[in-house]
XYZ file of C-alpha atoms in Angstrom:
575
model
C 131.506 187.990 114.343
C 129.730 184.795 115.348
C 131.330 184.810 118.817
C 130.195 188.324 119.682
C 126.924 187.510 121.427
C 128.452 184.539 123.242
C 131.256 186.619 124.707
C 128.900 189.450 125.651
C 126.812 186.963 127.600
C 129.840 185.270 129.118
C 131.291 188.537 130.309
C 127.986 189.369 132.006
C 127.814 185.909 133.603
C 131.284 186.336 135.096
C 130.333 189.630 136.679
C 127.074 188.211 138.064
C 128.858 185.113 139.356
C 131.247 187.345 141.250
C 128.321 189.152 142.844
C 126.680 185.938 144.084
C 129.989 184.354 145.106
C 129.814 181.720 147.477
C 135.936 167.187 159.661
C 138.989 165.832 158.734
C 141.235 165.187 161.694
C 143.824 167.224 159.784
C 141.451 169.777 158.296
C 143.383 173.035 157.697
C 141.875 176.426 158.250
C 139.778 176.793 155.055
C 140.229 180.540 155.126
C 143.989 180.313 154.650
C 144.466 181.184 150.966
C 147.425 180.973 148.646
C 149.218 184.325 148.905
C 151.351 186.398 146.571
C 154.968 185.517 147.329
C 156.339 186.939 150.571
C 153.308 188.982 151.600
C 151.431 188.623 154.898
C 147.884 187.539 155.622
C 146.118 190.854 156.268
C 144.203 189.541 159.301
C 147.338 188.259 161.014
C 149.902 190.379 162.822
C 152.274 192.024 160.364
C 154.538 195.032 160.032
C 152.857 198.236 158.861
C 155.070 201.051 157.591
C 152.209 203.489 157.076
C 148.398 203.603 157.094
C 146.587 205.641 154.452
C 143.154 206.928 155.481
C 142.906 210.346 153.841
C 139.804 210.598 151.672
C 141.550 211.949 148.562
C 143.962 209.011 148.257
C 141.280 206.416 149.079
C 138.868 207.938 146.545
C 141.525 207.869 143.824
C 142.403 204.242 144.578
C 138.731 203.272 144.692
C 137.535 204.569 141.335
C 137.868 202.645 139.111
C 140.527 200.203 140.371
C 139.288 198.872 143.696
C 135.599 199.378 142.960
C 135.818 197.058 139.941
C 138.207 194.656 141.680
C 135.690 194.311 144.517
C 133.179 192.902 142.025
C 135.460 191.124 139.565
C 137.927 189.484 141.980
C 135.931 188.858 145.141
C 137.829 185.620 145.775
C 141.176 187.267 145.094
C 144.115 185.766 143.218
C 147.654 184.890 144.246
C 149.197 185.140 140.804
C 148.238 186.746 137.517
C 148.309 183.302 135.892
C 145.232 182.359 137.938
C 143.141 184.877 136.011
C 141.457 183.848 132.799
C 141.709 186.054 129.736
C 137.974 186.758 129.926
C 138.202 187.755 133.612
C 141.016 190.177 132.827
C 139.314 191.688 129.778
C 135.988 192.054 131.605
C 137.728 193.920 134.431
C 139.679 196.137 132.021
C 136.545 196.926 130.024
C 134.783 198.260 133.124
C 137.858 200.255 134.079
C 137.922 201.661 130.540
C 134.302 202.792 130.830
C 135.500 205.031 133.639
C 137.425 206.955 131.003
C 135.019 209.377 129.410
C 136.411 209.119 125.876
C 135.486 205.424 125.653
C 131.858 205.393 126.784
C 128.901 205.308 124.395
C 125.157 205.762 124.690
C 124.508 203.461 121.709
C 122.210 202.646 120.029
C 123.526 199.145 120.733
C 122.443 197.459 117.532
C 124.253 195.171 115.069
C 125.868 198.139 113.373
C 127.299 199.266 116.713
C 128.812 195.880 117.524
C 130.194 195.380 114.023
C 132.049 198.700 114.161
C 135.575 197.770 115.272
C 136.119 201.199 116.787
C 133.572 200.254 119.444
C 135.438 197.063 120.416
C 138.276 196.896 122.923
C 141.485 197.032 120.896
C 144.543 195.074 121.933
C 146.496 198.325 121.964
C 144.099 199.886 124.463
C 143.857 196.660 126.520
C 147.638 196.537 126.925
C 147.685 200.147 128.061
C 144.903 199.439 130.556
C 146.715 196.316 131.812
C 149.841 198.362 132.437
C 147.833 200.940 134.331
C 145.696 198.636 136.476
C 147.912 195.524 136.801
C 151.339 197.099 136.416
C 152.232 194.760 133.505
C 150.839 192.826 130.554
C 148.656 190.097 132.105
C 146.636 189.258 128.983
C 147.257 185.732 127.732
C 145.820 185.777 124.214
C 148.228 183.284 122.653
C 145.350 180.932 121.874
C 142.463 183.367 122.288
C 139.968 182.575 119.479
C 138.245 185.959 119.402
C 141.217 188.217 118.787
C 140.131 189.819 115.516
C 142.472 191.564 113.091
C 140.945 194.324 110.992
C 142.234 193.762 107.447
C 141.951 197.443 106.591
C 143.977 198.828 109.497
C 145.878 195.831 110.890
C 144.497 196.701 114.348
C 143.633 193.798 116.672
C 140.420 193.748 118.705
C 138.906 191.560 121.434
C 135.413 190.765 120.209
C 132.649 191.034 122.792
C 134.339 193.695 124.938
C 132.933 196.941 123.682
C 132.018 200.444 124.716
C 128.938 200.923 126.874
C 127.132 203.554 128.913
C 129.061 205.362 131.611
C 128.323 204.174 135.126
C 128.135 205.913 138.471
C 130.653 204.725 141.033
C 129.453 205.008 144.634
C 131.764 206.716 147.097
C 134.555 204.599 148.554
C 132.884 204.642 151.985
C 129.276 204.211 150.819
C 128.965 200.485 151.549
C 126.757 199.729 148.531
C 127.660 196.904 148.971
C 131.411 197.579 149.340
C 133.434 200.163 151.192
C 137.165 200.864 151.356
C 138.348 201.531 154.903
C 142.123 201.961 154.614
C 145.292 201.096 152.724
C 148.350 199.799 154.576
C 151.914 200.031 153.329
C 153.588 196.743 154.334
C 156.911 196.960 152.456
C 158.722 199.666 150.530
C 156.721 198.758 147.411
C 153.697 196.729 148.601
C 150.347 197.889 149.926
C 147.163 196.185 151.137
C 143.720 197.710 150.580
C 141.018 196.764 153.105
C 137.555 196.423 151.528
C 134.416 195.374 153.409
C 131.330 193.809 151.868
C 128.175 195.006 153.604
C 124.823 193.233 153.887
C 121.745 193.404 156.055
C 121.233 190.517 158.493
C 118.232 190.404 160.823
C 117.644 194.095 160.269
C 121.230 195.077 161.053
C 124.019 196.176 158.714
C 126.954 193.812 159.100
C 130.284 193.115 157.433
C 129.847 189.690 155.836
C 133.148 189.505 154.007
C 136.523 191.192 154.138
C 138.298 191.500 150.814
C 141.956 192.479 150.738
C 143.814 193.605 147.626
C 147.588 193.691 147.299
C 148.757 196.785 145.447
C 151.821 198.247 143.855
C 152.302 201.912 143.096
C 153.299 203.668 139.898
C 155.784 206.528 139.880
C 152.880 208.993 139.639
C 151.425 207.642 142.889
C 148.505 205.703 141.387
C 147.926 202.113 142.509
C 147.739 198.854 140.552
C 146.656 195.307 141.493
C 149.141 192.540 142.288
C 146.855 190.041 144.076
C 144.106 189.555 146.596
C 142.605 187.363 149.311
C 139.241 187.284 151.038
C 137.704 186.024 154.260
C 134.020 185.521 155.038
C 132.644 186.316 158.463
C 132.674 183.255 160.757
C 128.884 183.125 160.437
C 129.402 181.795 156.906
C 131.853 179.046 157.848
C 130.642 175.455 157.668
C 131.100 172.835 160.381
C 132.789 169.831 158.748
C 132.910 166.267 160.036
C 134.194 163.043 158.558
C 137.629 161.718 157.674
C 138.963 163.421 154.578
C 142.349 163.655 152.877
C 142.361 167.331 152.007
C 144.245 169.115 149.227
C 144.176 172.769 148.249
C 144.257 173.043 144.460
C 143.585 171.321 141.146
C 145.733 172.593 138.288
C 146.559 175.592 140.454
C 142.924 176.500 141.155
C 141.476 176.463 144.660
C 137.998 175.084 145.295
C 136.932 178.695 145.728
C 138.053 179.550 142.173
C 136.915 176.275 140.625
C 134.686 178.167 138.183
C 137.804 179.501 136.428
C 139.045 175.953 135.751
C 137.586 174.192 132.706
C 138.119 170.483 133.346
C 138.036 168.141 130.363
C 135.856 165.271 131.472
C 136.072 163.682 134.900
C 139.209 163.157 136.988
C 140.647 159.724 136.160
C 142.178 157.064 138.403
C 145.481 155.837 136.948
C 146.918 153.250 139.320
C 147.660 155.053 142.575
C 147.336 158.454 140.925
C 144.541 160.839 139.990
C 144.747 162.551 136.620
C 143.150 165.962 136.042
C 143.052 167.572 132.589
C 141.836 171.096 131.957
C 142.107 174.455 130.290
C 144.145 177.059 132.144
C 143.828 180.523 130.670
C 143.555 179.170 127.099
C 146.292 176.550 127.600
C 145.666 172.836 128.117
C 147.501 171.176 130.996
C 147.315 167.980 133.051
C 148.188 167.154 136.647
C 148.800 163.906 138.479
C 148.003 163.786 142.199
C 148.573 160.997 144.672
C 145.258 159.273 145.402
C 146.594 158.539 148.905
C 147.686 162.028 149.960
C 146.400 164.468 147.321
C 149.978 165.614 146.780
C 150.783 166.975 143.331
C 153.131 164.564 141.545
C 153.416 166.063 138.061
C 151.909 169.034 136.261
C 152.633 169.468 132.586
C 151.389 171.601 129.751
C 149.975 169.462 126.938
C 152.028 170.319 123.881
C 152.092 169.013 120.322
C 155.400 169.537 118.520
C 156.269 172.398 120.845
C 152.869 174.122 120.681
C 150.176 173.978 123.321
C 147.319 171.701 122.321
C 144.984 174.700 122.259
C 147.043 176.230 119.444
C 147.872 172.927 117.709
C 144.148 172.100 117.501
C 142.955 175.445 116.092
C 140.036 174.805 113.752
C 138.951 171.825 115.853
C 136.678 171.542 118.875
C 138.202 169.818 121.899
C 135.541 167.542 123.413
C 137.085 165.729 126.356
C 139.792 163.612 127.972
C 139.910 159.822 128.465
C 142.501 157.335 129.683
C 142.741 154.360 127.344
C 145.411 151.681 126.789
C 147.921 153.459 129.072
C 147.423 156.698 127.128
C 145.819 160.015 127.867
C 143.461 160.575 124.935
C 142.230 164.081 124.136
C 139.224 163.874 121.841
C 138.564 166.589 119.274
C 136.102 167.019 116.440
C 138.722 165.857 113.922
C 141.274 163.693 115.722
C 142.499 161.847 118.787
C 145.573 163.324 120.467
C 147.553 160.648 122.344
C 149.902 161.360 125.257
C 151.934 158.799 127.188
C 151.859 158.193 130.931
C 154.315 161.053 131.461
C 152.019 163.406 129.486
C 154.387 163.576 126.505
C 152.814 163.737 123.045
C 152.773 160.464 121.075
C 150.582 160.840 118.014
C 147.596 162.493 116.368
C 145.052 160.030 114.966
C 142.738 161.672 112.394
C 139.049 160.762 112.439
C 137.423 159.691 109.149
C 134.531 162.096 109.812
C 134.083 165.337 111.723
C 132.321 164.745 115.065
C 130.502 167.742 116.471
C 129.695 166.432 119.948
C 131.469 164.535 122.722
C 132.137 160.875 121.979
C 133.683 157.726 123.471
C 136.713 155.662 122.454
C 137.173 151.918 122.955
C 139.847 150.682 125.347
C 142.024 149.403 122.472
C 141.769 152.761 120.611
C 140.364 151.111 117.471
C 136.720 152.268 117.621
C 134.758 155.419 118.341
C 131.050 155.718 119.130
C 129.482 159.101 118.478
C 126.193 160.907 117.977
C 125.888 162.728 114.663
C 123.187 164.127 112.354
C 121.943 160.621 111.533
C 122.020 159.015 114.983
C 124.543 156.859 116.861
C 127.445 155.688 114.682
C 130.337 153.284 115.214
C 133.584 154.452 113.642
C 136.326 151.950 112.891
C 139.644 153.807 112.973
C 141.667 150.928 111.510
C 139.374 150.580 108.484
C 138.592 154.298 108.282
C 134.871 153.493 108.105
C 131.628 154.531 109.807
C 128.446 152.527 110.438
C 125.080 153.881 111.613
C 123.821 151.757 114.519
C 120.825 153.736 115.816
C 118.826 156.300 113.871
C 117.405 159.231 115.813
C 113.908 158.368 117.155
C 112.471 161.442 115.445
C 114.683 163.750 113.418
C 111.842 165.336 111.424
C 109.531 168.250 112.036
C 110.016 171.317 114.203
C 112.871 171.473 116.689
C 110.381 171.276 119.568
C 109.124 167.906 118.263
C 112.424 166.219 117.430
C 113.981 163.450 119.518
C 117.695 162.871 118.988
C 120.457 160.857 120.572
C 122.777 163.218 122.428
C 125.211 160.931 124.287
C 126.597 157.452 123.630
C 129.356 155.421 125.275
C 130.890 151.969 125.421
C 129.919 149.703 128.336
C 130.436 146.072 129.340
C 134.045 145.954 128.198
C 133.229 147.713 124.907
C 130.735 144.975 123.952
C 127.692 147.251 124.194
C 126.743 150.886 123.722
C 124.501 152.894 126.039
C 122.869 155.998 124.561
C 120.442 158.698 125.694
C 117.889 160.462 123.471
C 116.536 163.906 124.312
C 113.616 165.934 123.116
C 113.551 169.713 123.024
C 113.431 170.121 126.818
C 113.121 166.569 128.108
C 114.812 163.189 128.167
C 112.883 160.812 125.933
C 114.552 157.413 126.237
C 117.684 155.300 126.724
C 119.017 152.569 124.436
C 121.337 149.606 125.089
C 122.870 148.278 121.862
C 124.586 144.860 121.791
C 127.411 144.952 119.224
C 127.725 141.168 118.983
C 124.000 140.453 118.656
C 123.233 143.617 116.662
C 120.190 144.107 118.860
C 118.843 147.024 120.877
C 116.734 147.411 124.013
C 114.966 150.759 124.450
C 113.920 152.132 127.849
C 111.398 155.004 127.846
C 112.386 157.772 130.255
C 110.137 157.359 133.312
C 110.159 160.877 134.694
C 109.548 164.308 133.211
C 112.656 165.541 135.019
C 115.370 163.044 135.821
C 118.949 162.421 136.845
C 120.912 159.424 135.736
C 124.322 157.971 136.371
C 126.075 154.926 134.961
C 129.232 152.884 135.174
C 130.436 149.887 133.168
C 127.906 147.582 134.818
C 124.665 149.528 134.756
C 122.714 152.748 135.074
C 120.361 154.258 137.639
C 117.574 156.679 136.739
C 116.221 158.979 139.455
C 113.374 161.463 139.525
C 114.553 165.074 139.629
C 111.197 166.411 140.794
C 111.890 168.648 143.780
C 108.404 168.090 145.218
C 108.180 164.302 145.204
C 110.119 161.109 145.821
C 109.919 158.258 143.302
C 111.537 154.814 143.011
C 114.915 154.405 141.359
C 115.058 152.443 138.106
C 118.120 150.258 137.540
C 119.344 148.996 134.168
C 121.653 145.977 134.211
C 123.969 146.265 131.197
C 124.927 142.564 131.325
C 121.354 141.251 131.007
C 119.461 144.305 129.815
C 117.017 143.857 132.706
C 115.211 146.834 134.189
C 114.156 146.751 137.818
C 112.633 149.137 140.302
C 114.180 149.871 143.688
C 113.037 151.948 146.649
C 115.017 155.135 147.146
C 113.358 157.531 149.556
C 115.624 160.543 149.060
C 115.192 163.689 147.033
C 118.496 164.473 145.305
C 117.171 166.878 142.673
C 119.608 169.662 143.580
C 122.561 167.556 144.716
C 125.019 165.346 142.802
C 124.899 161.543 142.696
C 127.105 158.847 141.133
C 126.668 155.124 140.581
C 129.445 152.649 141.358
C 128.326 149.040 140.942
C 125.319 148.471 143.246
C 126.135 151.575 145.270
C 124.765 155.047 144.691
C 126.859 157.847 146.188
C 124.639 160.844 146.824
C 124.588 164.138 148.691
C 121.526 164.676 150.837
C 120.495 168.188 151.847
C 118.259 168.665 154.869
C 117.320 171.227 157.504
C 117.773 170.737 161.242
C 115.301 171.908 163.854
C 117.515 174.920 164.575
C 117.290 175.964 160.923
C 120.845 175.009 160.003
C 121.425 173.376 156.615
C 123.016 169.921 156.505
C 124.831 168.454 153.488
C 125.697 164.771 153.970
C 127.556 162.456 151.582
C 126.153 158.928 151.883
C 126.146 155.620 150.017
C 122.891 153.819 149.233
C 123.256 150.099 148.521
C 120.668 148.802 146.068
C 121.661 145.292 147.110
C 120.696 145.785 150.778
C 118.386 148.815 150.338
C 120.261 150.560 153.154
C 122.156 153.821 153.530
C 125.637 154.060 154.959
C 126.465 156.505 157.749
C 127.514 159.870 156.389
C 131.044 159.797 154.953
C 131.372 163.559 155.139
C 129.048 166.253 156.464
C 128.905 170.042 156.235
C 126.559 172.122 158.426
C 125.894 175.794 157.634
C 123.890 178.609 159.147
C 120.569 179.457 157.398
C 122.147 182.384 155.556
C 120.375 181.788 152.238
C 123.399 180.799 150.170
C 123.244 177.345 148.570
C 126.402 175.359 149.168
C 128.307 173.653 146.400
C 129.137 169.977 146.940
C 130.551 168.196 143.896
C 131.152 164.469 143.547
C 134.045 164.666 141.093
C 134.708 160.912 140.848
C 134.353 157.567 142.593
C 137.710 155.785 142.779
C 138.091 152.033 142.058
C 138.521 151.295 145.783
C 135.241 153.032 146.645
C 136.602 156.322 147.955
C 134.958 159.512 146.721
C 136.782 162.527 145.301
C 134.866 165.664 146.263
C 134.926 169.431 146.092
C 133.014 171.548 148.587
C 132.448 175.296 148.723
C 130.431 176.865 151.522
C 131.517 180.506 151.251
C 134.041 180.648 154.101
C 134.837 176.937 154.005
C 136.095 175.221 150.876
C 138.466 172.585 149.603
C 139.039 169.337 147.744
C 139.320 165.964 149.381
C 139.217 162.176 149.200
C 137.014 160.295 151.648
C 138.298 157.401 153.718
C 138.121 153.860 152.320
């Protein structure tokens, strides 16, 4: 039952995230989504066999199917495989609450949640999936919270339970959604037209059109087969800068990036980019060309015929690294090695269980990790562990403790760089020389900070939104600490260090009120900024754009993801 509260919270987060939702010379129309096979874009000219506008049919399609889809799948989906198990179960739970025999007024206490009859059973979930998706779309092969009741043999999804009944507004109410019509576009396919309504400058306007592809059961009721959406042009961003654009990573668009759980950062492997992530409870990896963004190879990560997610049950997967021509998946109990073609090679057990993320040396012989004692060096060949750095303060109340939380190899695996945190602050950094068995400690200079590092050094920046402070640079080769002017506030935007260059996204406001997001490079060697590599300009509509620096490639190009409601994508900047 330990996962119950986590899943309850996660289900709520997914619903809230849905509510808040969100150049290149060859920049494609960012509103062109990936469609279900063979079906038209609703806003383009297409054949219509019939148009359904009668209130009885629209009301039946609206509650609960399209009402809940309007919240749960605002960005749409081209294929059922795009949906995570939690997304599907959250949607089905709310549809189930529409059915009067499954609602409850509580009390919602521990006894309520521990009663399996109040949880969503697999039997009921499959029936709901058939009704609202037309088929079984629940991928629970590796789902950790599928609980089997020993007494009855019934299976339940923990965290998806009964709740109070809810009132569904009328299909044409516009609070904030309204269904305007359903078009029949083939003998078996339909498109529902849903508008999202908001107030802008005192007027009620349609800010987003959401379209849902439907099938129809023999009894005339509808079910979901896909969806697309399109923001009003007011929410599009103006893009400038040369960018090699690509649409998806591991099948996920930049719009649905939140449903993709990447393991670590994208990795440069020769002329390729390697992405590793969790797709609907299955681990997979994808190579893309770093020149064109074209997908070169996508493969499920399997161990002796089983997906890594199933093969590693009982372990915690921490991350993905590329070492010694191998993809290395790090878990709490072992290293899983895959060759350059993503085929499984070997499982290397760890001599101790490691509860947090850790780093592996380039030759795969050593591991550095933070544990209960501090920072330890693990020798895989000798099956031994050595404590290098004790926690600065592991005693007393949790609010008073200071512990190392991250550690990694730097300087060709000759040194270790570690960060120690207090309860709600960063306390210090440490640079440990493995050859000299010596350590240099750097007190954290700011109450709120950002930091980034590469093999040569680290930069520490103030994260105070109301002030600008100098950057502090640590040279890993010498251990020297120096101060450098940096007159930008990057507290809300990403930044990454690459040698003497800091890649950062600067957010500003123009005189006309429009918001500007500019990717630049600051050279600490010359103390100058480069011209903007890529820029996005948005209307002052109140939504904060998302601009992620996913990686800096060895040749200095930046791999980015941007999402500005109506404009989104992935791309690689020019060299």
